[in-house]
Amino acid sequence: MSNTLEQIKLPRFVVPFSPRMSPHQVAVEAHSRLWAKEYGLVRNAKAMKRFDMACFSGLAARTYPSANFHDLCIVNDWTVWLFMQDDQFDEAEIGKQSQQLQNYANQVINLLENPRPCTLENDGPLLASLAELWQRMCDGMDEGCQQRFIENNRNYFTACMWEAENRALGYVPTIDEYIVNRRETSALKSCVDLIYLSEKLSFPDEIRDRDDLRGLADMANDALSWANDVISFPKEYARGDVHNLVTAIKYERGVSVQEAVDEAADYSNRTVAAFVELEATVPSFGKEMDKQVDRFISVLKSWIRGNLDWSYVTGRYNVANVVAAGDDPAYLESITTANASSQ
């Protein structure tokens, strides 16, 4: 690529949603460390240091800020599990081998469809931890929500296998191809399912399946995915992963890295603006149902804002190494304020 990573300036992200932070973040972090260690997701001091620097509880606390402690532990552990799975894919290079990935995906889906006790010795860290976590999830999800969660994970793995095949072939996807599959590989759809658990929502099908509410969920997914692609681009570029909107734009448009970064950020900003416009058109469903719909949309907003805020402070991306004059000081100040309120 013609630009060095040191020359990249992070563009301004326009997110008109106030940051929120759960008061349970510190307690959830303590739980999270014990859970990850107990199930072998973190096996040594070096891994625990990396785990602590990531501060996954900071992501959960920002994205499900009104969840109670018990439910915040559940959504946090799911987030941790997804990231640990991603890391183990990278380390074992399963992410480049579609058949191995397919075999693993079959094990995960089978466990979700047919829950059973799993042990570290017989099943390994990922399945053992998932079996315990899935039991807690099912206690707070009705059957319909459980089935949607399973289907969203099935689609997630299908998209992951598409990525694995691309890596094996050295193929850089087009912008359109990438956009369609990124909505699945973000895994946000399963996280949206957990809004029903954390907020105790009980939407009838005719409300849950409305085009406007589905559209808001998809826009939240897209907006945070494009922002994440910009922020994680240096890390992914360094390991040769082409599955990033910046990379897709760079190759298809033939533009510089900085121009691709700016365009990807613009994708995110335009999607946030469209989210705000669509939210204004959601009708009333009656006083009590409106309260539930408002809580659902509020968590979507928290995902857009909270994921971005967390991305700037987590040790997973080391944003400080690429932050430059393109950043908005007022936005960075608001992140600092949100972090301070969690102490």
CSV table of C-alpha atoms in Angstrom, one decimal:
chain,number,residue,atom,x,y,z
A,1,MET,CA,0.0,0.0,0.0
A,2,SER,CA,1.3,3.5,-0.9
A,3,ASN,CA,0.7,5.0,2.6
A,4,THR,CA,2.5,3.9,5.7
A,5,LEU,CA,0.3,3.2,8.7
A,6,GLU,CA,2.1,6.0,10.5
A,7,GLN,CA,0.6,8.5,8.1
A,8,ILE,CA,-3.0,7.6,8.8
A,9,LYS,CA,-5.2,10.1,10.5
A,10,LEU,CA,-8.3,8.8,12.1
A,11,PRO,CA,-11.3,10.8,10.8
A,12,ARG,CA,-14.0,12.2,12.9
A,13,PHE,CA,-16.9,10.0,13.7
A,14,VAL,CA,-20.2,11.8,14.2
A,15,VAL,CA,-22.3,9.9,16.8
A,16,PRO,CA,-25.0,12.1,18.4
A,17,PHE,CA,-25.7,9.7,21.2
A,18,SER,CA,-24.6,10.3,24.8
A,19,PRO,CA,-22.2,7.8,26.3
A,20,ARG,CA,-23.6,5.6,29.0
A,21,MET,CA,-21.9,3.3,31.5
A,22,SER,CA,-23.2,0.6,33.8
A,23,PRO,CA,-22.6,0.9,37.5
A,24,HIS,CA,-21.8,-2.8,37.5
A,25,GLN,CA,-18.7,-2.6,35.3
A,26,VAL,CA,-16.1,-3.2,38.0
A,27,ALA,CA,-18.0,-6.2,39.5
A,28,VAL,CA,-18.5,-7.7,36.1
A,29,GLU,CA,-14.8,-7.4,35.3
A,30,ALA,CA,-14.0,-9.4,38.5
A,31,HIS,CA,-16.5,-12.0,37.5
A,32,SER,CA,-15.2,-12.1,33.9
A,33,ARG,CA,-11.6,-12.7,35.0
A,34,LEU,CA,-12.6,-15.7,37.1
A,35,TRP,CA,-14.9,-17.1,34.5
A,36,ALA,CA,-12.4,-16.9,31.7
A,37,LYS,CA,-9.7,-18.5,33.9
A,38,GLU,CA,-12.0,-21.2,35.2
A,39,TYR,CA,-12.9,-22.3,31.6
A,40,GLY,CA,-9.4,-22.1,30.2
A,41,LEU,CA,-10.0,-19.2,28.0
A,42,VAL,CA,-7.1,-17.5,29.7
A,43,ARG,CA,-4.3,-19.9,30.5
A,44,ASN,CA,-1.3,-17.9,31.7
A,45,ALA,CA,-0.1,-14.6,33.1
A,46,LYS,CA,0.7,-13.2,29.6
A,47,ALA,CA,-2.8,-14.1,28.4
A,48,MET,CA,-4.3,-12.6,31.5
A,49,LYS,CA,-2.4,-9.3,31.0
A,50,ARG,CA,-3.7,-9.1,27.4
A,51,PHE,CA,-7.2,-9.9,28.7
A,52,ASP,CA,-7.0,-7.1,31.3
A,53,MET,CA,-5.8,-4.6,28.7
A,54,ALA,CA,-8.8,-5.4,26.5
A,55,CYS,CA,-11.2,-4.6,29.3
A,56,PHE,CA,-14.1,-6.5,27.7
A,57,SER,CA,-16.3,-5.5,30.7
A,58,GLY,CA,-15.9,-1.9,29.5
A,59,LEU,CA,-17.6,-2.9,26.2
A,60,ALA,CA,-20.5,-4.7,27.9
A,61,ALA,CA,-21.0,-1.9,30.4
A,62,ARG,CA,-21.2,0.7,27.6
A,63,THR,CA,-23.4,-1.3,25.3
A,64,TYR,CA,-25.9,-2.7,27.9
A,65,PRO,CA,-25.8,0.1,30.4
A,66,SER,CA,-29.1,-0.6,32.0
A,67,ALA,CA,-28.8,-4.4,32.5
A,68,ASN,CA,-28.7,-5.8,36.0
A,69,PHE,CA,-25.5,-7.4,37.3
A,70,HIS,CA,-26.6,-11.0,36.5
A,71,ASP,CA,-27.6,-10.2,32.9
A,72,LEU,CA,-24.6,-7.9,32.3
A,73,CYS,CA,-22.4,-10.9,33.3
A,74,ILE,CA,-24.2,-13.0,30.6
A,75,VAL,CA,-23.8,-10.4,27.8
A,76,ASN,CA,-20.2,-9.7,28.8
A,77,ASP,CA,-19.3,-13.4,28.8
A,78,TRP,CA,-20.8,-13.8,25.4
A,79,THR,CA,-18.7,-10.9,24.2
A,80,VAL,CA,-15.6,-12.4,25.8
A,81,TRP,CA,-16.4,-15.8,24.3
A,82,LEU,CA,-16.6,-14.3,20.8
A,83,PHE,CA,-13.3,-12.5,21.1
A,84,MET,CA,-11.6,-15.5,22.6
A,85,GLN,CA,-12.9,-17.6,19.7
A,86,ASP,CA,-11.6,-15.1,17.2
A,87,ASP,CA,-8.2,-15.1,18.9
A,88,GLN,CA,-7.9,-18.8,18.9
A,89,PHE,CA,-8.9,-18.9,15.3
A,90,ASP,CA,-6.0,-16.6,14.5
A,91,GLU,CA,-3.5,-18.5,16.6
A,92,ALA,CA,-4.5,-21.9,15.2
A,93,GLU,CA,-5.1,-20.5,11.7
A,94,ILE,CA,-8.5,-22.1,11.5
A,95,GLY,CA,-9.6,-18.9,10.0
A,96,LYS,CA,-7.7,-19.9,6.8
A,97,GLN,CA,-9.0,-23.5,6.7
A,98,SER,CA,-12.7,-23.7,5.7
A,99,GLN,CA,-13.1,-27.4,6.4
A,100,GLN,CA,-11.7,-27.1,10.0
A,101,LEU,CA,-13.9,-24.1,10.5
A,102,GLN,CA,-16.9,-26.0,9.2
A,103,ASN,CA,-16.3,-28.9,11.6
A,104,TYR,CA,-15.9,-26.5,14.6
A,105,ALA,CA,-19.1,-24.6,13.5
A,106,ASN,CA,-21.0,-27.9,13.4
A,107,GLN,CA,-19.9,-28.6,17.0
A,108,VAL,CA,-21.0,-25.2,18.2
A,109,ILE,CA,-24.4,-25.3,16.5
A,110,ASN,CA,-25.0,-28.8,17.7
A,111,LEU,CA,-24.3,-27.8,21.2
A,112,LEU,CA,-26.7,-24.8,21.0
A,113,GLU,CA,-29.4,-27.1,19.5
A,114,ASN,CA,-28.8,-30.0,21.8
A,115,PRO,CA,-27.4,-28.6,25.1
A,116,ARG,CA,-25.2,-30.9,27.1
A,117,PRO,CA,-22.6,-30.7,29.9
A,118,CYS,CA,-19.1,-30.1,28.5
A,119,THR,CA,-15.8,-30.3,30.3
A,120,LEU,CA,-12.4,-28.7,29.6
A,121,GLU,CA,-10.8,-32.2,29.4
A,122,ASN,CA,-13.1,-33.6,26.8
A,123,ASP,CA,-14.4,-30.6,24.9
A,124,GLY,CA,-11.8,-27.8,25.3
A,125,PRO,CA,-12.2,-24.2,26.5
A,126,LEU,CA,-14.6,-22.9,23.9
A,127,LEU,CA,-17.2,-25.6,24.0
A,128,ALA,CA,-16.9,-26.0,27.8
A,129,SER,CA,-17.4,-22.3,28.5
A,130,LEU,CA,-20.2,-22.0,25.8
A,131,ALA,CA,-22.1,-24.9,27.4
A,132,GLU,CA,-22.2,-23.2,30.8
A,133,LEU,CA,-23.0,-19.8,29.3
A,134,TRP,CA,-25.8,-21.1,27.0
A,135,GLN,CA,-27.5,-22.6,30.0
A,136,ARG,CA,-27.6,-19.2,31.7
A,137,MET,CA,-28.8,-17.6,28.5
A,138,CYS,CA,-31.6,-20.0,28.0
A,139,ASP,CA,-32.9,-19.3,31.5
A,140,GLY,CA,-33.6,-15.7,30.4
A,141,MET,CA,-34.7,-16.3,26.7
A,142,ASP,CA,-37.9,-17.7,25.4
A,143,GLU,CA,-37.8,-20.4,22.8
A,144,GLY,CA,-38.3,-18.0,19.9
A,145,CYS,CA,-35.4,-15.9,21.0
A,146,GLN,CA,-33.2,-19.0,21.5
A,147,GLN,CA,-34.0,-20.2,17.9
A,148,ARG,CA,-33.1,-16.7,16.5
A,149,PHE,CA,-29.9,-16.8,18.4
A,150,ILE,CA,-29.0,-20.2,17.0
A,151,GLU,CA,-29.9,-19.1,13.4
A,152,ASN,CA,-27.8,-15.9,13.7
A,153,ASN,CA,-24.8,-17.9,14.8
A,154,ARG,CA,-25.3,-20.3,11.9
A,155,ASN,CA,-25.2,-17.4,9.5
A,156,TYR,CA,-22.2,-16.0,11.4
A,157,PHE,CA,-20.2,-19.2,10.7
A,158,THR,CA,-21.3,-19.3,7.1
A,159,ALA,CA,-19.9,-15.8,6.6
A,160,CYS,CA,-16.7,-16.8,8.5
A,161,MET,CA,-16.2,-19.7,6.1
A,162,TRP,CA,-16.6,-17.3,3.2
A,163,GLU,CA,-13.8,-15.3,4.7
A,164,ALA,CA,-11.7,-18.5,5.2
A,165,GLU,CA,-12.1,-19.4,1.5
A,166,ASN,CA,-11.1,-15.9,0.5
A,167,ARG,CA,-7.9,-16.1,2.6
A,168,ALA,CA,-7.0,-19.5,1.1
A,169,LEU,CA,-7.5,-18.1,-2.4
A,170,GLY,CA,-5.8,-14.7,-1.7
A,171,TYR,CA,-9.0,-13.0,-2.8
A,172,VAL,CA,-9.9,-9.5,-1.8
A,173,PRO,CA,-13.8,-9.1,-1.8
A,174,THR,CA,-15.5,-6.3,-3.6
A,175,ILE,CA,-17.2,-3.6,-1.5
A,176,ASP,CA,-20.6,-5.0,-2.1
A,177,GLU,CA,-19.6,-8.5,-1.3
A,178,TYR,CA,-17.9,-7.4,1.9
A,179,ILE,CA,-20.8,-5.2,3.1
A,180,VAL,CA,-23.3,-8.1,2.8
A,181,ASN,CA,-21.1,-10.5,4.7
A,182,ARG,CA,-19.8,-8.0,7.3
A,183,ARG,CA,-23.3,-7.7,8.7
A,184,GLU,CA,-22.9,-11.4,9.7
A,185,THR,CA,-19.3,-11.6,10.7
A,186,SER,CA,-19.7,-8.7,13.2
A,187,ALA,CA,-21.7,-11.2,15.3
A,188,LEU,CA,-23.9,-8.2,16.4
A,189,LYS,CA,-27.1,-10.0,15.4
A,190,SER,CA,-26.6,-12.4,18.3
A,191,CYS,CA,-25.8,-9.5,20.6
A,192,VAL,CA,-29.1,-7.8,19.5
A,193,ASP,CA,-30.9,-11.1,20.5
A,194,LEU,CA,-29.4,-10.5,24.0
A,195,ILE,CA,-31.2,-7.1,24.2
A,196,TYR,CA,-34.4,-9.1,24.7
A,197,LEU,CA,-32.7,-10.9,27.6
A,198,SER,CA,-31.1,-7.8,29.2
A,199,GLU,CA,-34.1,-5.5,28.9
A,200,LYS,CA,-36.7,-8.2,29.6
A,201,LEU,CA,-38.5,-7.4,26.3
A,202,SER,CA,-41.5,-9.3,25.1
A,203,PHE,CA,-42.3,-8.0,21.6
A,204,PRO,CA,-45.1,-9.7,19.6
A,205,ASP,CA,-44.0,-10.9,16.2
A,206,GLU,CA,-45.7,-8.1,14.4
A,207,ILE,CA,-43.6,-5.5,16.2
A,208,ARG,CA,-40.3,-7.4,16.4
A,209,ASP,CA,-40.4,-8.2,12.7
A,210,ARG,CA,-41.3,-4.7,11.5
A,211,ASP,CA,-39.1,-3.3,8.8
A,212,ASP,CA,-38.3,-0.1,10.7
A,213,LEU,CA,-37.1,-2.0,13.8
A,214,ARG,CA,-35.1,-4.5,11.8
A,215,GLY,CA,-33.7,-1.6,9.8
A,216,LEU,CA,-32.5,0.2,12.9
A,217,ALA,CA,-30.8,-3.0,14.1
A,218,ASP,CA,-29.1,-3.4,10.7
A,219,MET,CA,-28.0,0.2,10.7
A,220,ALA,CA,-26.5,-0.1,14.1
A,221,ASN,CA,-24.7,-3.2,12.9
A,222,ASP,CA,-23.3,-1.4,9.8
A,223,ALA,CA,-22.4,1.9,11.6
A,224,LEU,CA,-20.3,0.2,14.3
A,225,SER,CA,-18.8,-2.3,11.9
A,226,TRP,CA,-17.5,0.4,9.5
A,227,ALA,CA,-16.1,2.4,12.5
A,228,ASN,CA,-14.5,-0.7,13.8
A,229,ASP,CA,-13.0,-1.4,10.4
A,230,VAL,CA,-11.3,2.0,10.4
A,231,ILE,CA,-10.0,1.6,13.9
A,232,SER,CA,-8.9,-2.0,13.6
A,233,PHE,CA,-7.4,-1.6,10.1
A,234,PRO,CA,-3.8,-1.2,11.2
A,235,LYS,CA,-4.0,-4.4,13.2
A,236,GLU,CA,-5.7,-6.4,10.5
A,237,TYR,CA,-3.4,-5.0,7.8
A,238,ALA,CA,-0.4,-6.1,9.8
A,239,ARG,CA,-1.5,-9.7,9.9
A,240,GLY,CA,-2.5,-9.7,6.2
A,241,ASP,CA,-6.3,-9.9,6.7
A,242,VAL,CA,-8.1,-8.4,3.7
A,243,HIS,CA,-11.6,-8.5,5.3
A,244,ASN,CA,-11.9,-4.8,6.1
A,245,LEU,CA,-14.0,-2.1,4.5
A,246,VAL,CA,-10.9,0.1,4.2
A,247,THR,CA,-9.1,-2.6,2.2
A,248,ALA,CA,-12.1,-3.3,0.0
A,249,ILE,CA,-12.4,0.4,-0.8
A,250,LYS,CA,-8.6,0.7,-1.4
A,251,TYR,CA,-8.5,-2.2,-3.9
A,252,GLU,CA,-11.7,-1.5,-5.7
A,253,ARG,CA,-11.4,2.3,-6.0
A,254,GLY,CA,-7.6,2.4,-6.4
A,255,VAL,CA,-7.4,5.2,-3.9
A,256,SER,CA,-4.8,5.9,-1.2
A,257,VAL,CA,-5.0,4.3,2.3
A,258,GLN,CA,-6.0,7.6,3.8
A,259,GLU,CA,-8.8,8.2,1.2
A,260,ALA,CA,-10.1,4.7,1.9
A,261,VAL,CA,-10.0,5.3,5.6
A,262,ASP,CA,-12.0,8.6,5.1
A,263,GLU,CA,-14.5,6.9,2.9
A,264,ALA,CA,-15.1,4.0,5.3
A,265,ALA,CA,-15.7,6.5,8.1
A,266,ASP,CA,-18.1,8.4,5.9
A,267,TYR,CA,-20.0,5.1,5.4
A,268,SER,CA,-20.4,4.9,9.2
A,269,ASN,CA,-21.3,8.6,9.6
A,270,ARG,CA,-24.0,8.4,6.9
A,271,THR,CA,-25.4,5.3,8.4
A,272,VAL,CA,-25.7,6.9,11.8
A,273,ALA,CA,-27.5,9.9,10.2
A,274,ALA,CA,-29.9,7.5,8.5
A,275,PHE,CA,-30.5,5.7,11.8
A,276,VAL,CA,-31.6,9.0,13.4
A,277,GLU,CA,-33.9,9.7,10.5
A,278,LEU,CA,-35.5,6.2,10.6
A,279,GLU,CA,-35.9,6.3,14.4
A,280,ALA,CA,-38.0,9.5,14.0
A,281,THR,CA,-40.5,7.6,11.8
A,282,VAL,CA,-41.2,4.7,14.3
A,283,PRO,CA,-44.9,5.0,15.3
A,284,SER,CA,-46.5,4.6,18.7
A,285,PHE,CA,-47.7,1.1,19.7
A,286,GLY,CA,-49.3,2.2,23.0
A,287,LYS,CA,-47.8,3.5,26.2
A,288,GLU,CA,-46.5,0.2,27.6
A,289,MET,CA,-45.1,-1.2,24.3
A,290,ASP,CA,-43.5,2.2,23.5
A,291,LYS,CA,-41.5,1.8,26.7
A,292,GLN,CA,-40.1,-1.5,25.5
A,293,VAL,CA,-39.4,-0.2,22.0
A,294,ASP,CA,-37.6,2.8,23.4
A,295,ARG,CA,-35.4,0.5,25.5
A,296,PHE,CA,-34.6,-1.6,22.5
A,297,ILE,CA,-33.6,1.4,20.4
A,298,SER,CA,-31.7,2.9,23.3
A,299,VAL,CA,-29.4,-0.2,23.5
A,300,LEU,CA,-28.8,0.0,19.7
A,301,LYS,CA,-27.6,3.6,20.3
A,302,SER,CA,-25.5,2.4,23.1
A,303,TRP,CA,-23.9,-0.2,20.9
A,304,ILE,CA,-23.1,2.4,18.2
A,305,ARG,CA,-21.6,4.9,20.7
A,306,GLY,CA,-20.3,2.4,23.3
A,307,ASN,CA,-18.4,0.2,20.8
A,308,LEU,CA,-16.7,3.3,19.4
A,309,ASP,CA,-15.8,4.6,22.8
A,310,TRP,CA,-14.4,1.3,23.9
A,311,SER,CA,-12.4,0.9,20.7
A,312,TYR,CA,-10.5,4.1,21.5
A,313,VAL,CA,-9.4,2.8,25.0
A,314,THR,CA,-9.1,-1.0,24.7
A,315,GLY,CA,-5.7,-2.5,24.4
A,316,ARG,CA,-6.8,-4.7,21.5
A,317,TYR,CA,-6.4,-1.9,18.9
A,318,ASN,CA,-3.9,0.5,20.4
A,319,VAL,CA,-5.6,3.5,18.8
A,320,ALA,CA,-3.1,5.9,20.5
A,321,ASN,CA,-0.5,4.6,18.0
A,322,VAL,CA,-2.5,6.0,15.0
A,323,VAL,CA,-4.5,8.9,16.5
A,324,ALA,CA,-3.5,12.1,14.8
A,325,ALA,CA,-4.8,15.6,14.0
A,326,GLY,CA,-8.0,14.3,12.3
A,327,ASP,CA,-9.6,13.5,15.6
A,328,ASP,CA,-12.3,15.6,17.2
A,329,PRO,CA,-11.1,16.8,20.6
A,330,ALA,CA,-14.6,17.2,21.9
A,331,TYR,CA,-15.4,13.6,21.1
A,332,LEU,CA,-12.2,12.4,22.8
A,333,GLU,CA,-13.1,14.5,25.8
A,334,SER,CA,-16.5,12.8,26.1
A,335,ILE,CA,-14.8,9.4,26.1
A,336,THR,CA,-12.6,10.5,29.0
A,337,THR,CA,-15.6,11.6,30.9
A,338,ALA,CA,-17.4,8.3,30.3
A,339,ASN,CA,-14.3,6.3,31.5
A,340,ALA,CA,-14.1,8.4,34.7
A,341,SER,CA,-17.7,7.8,35.6
A,342,SER,CA,-17.0,4.0,35.6
A,343,GLN,CA,-14.5,4.1,38.4
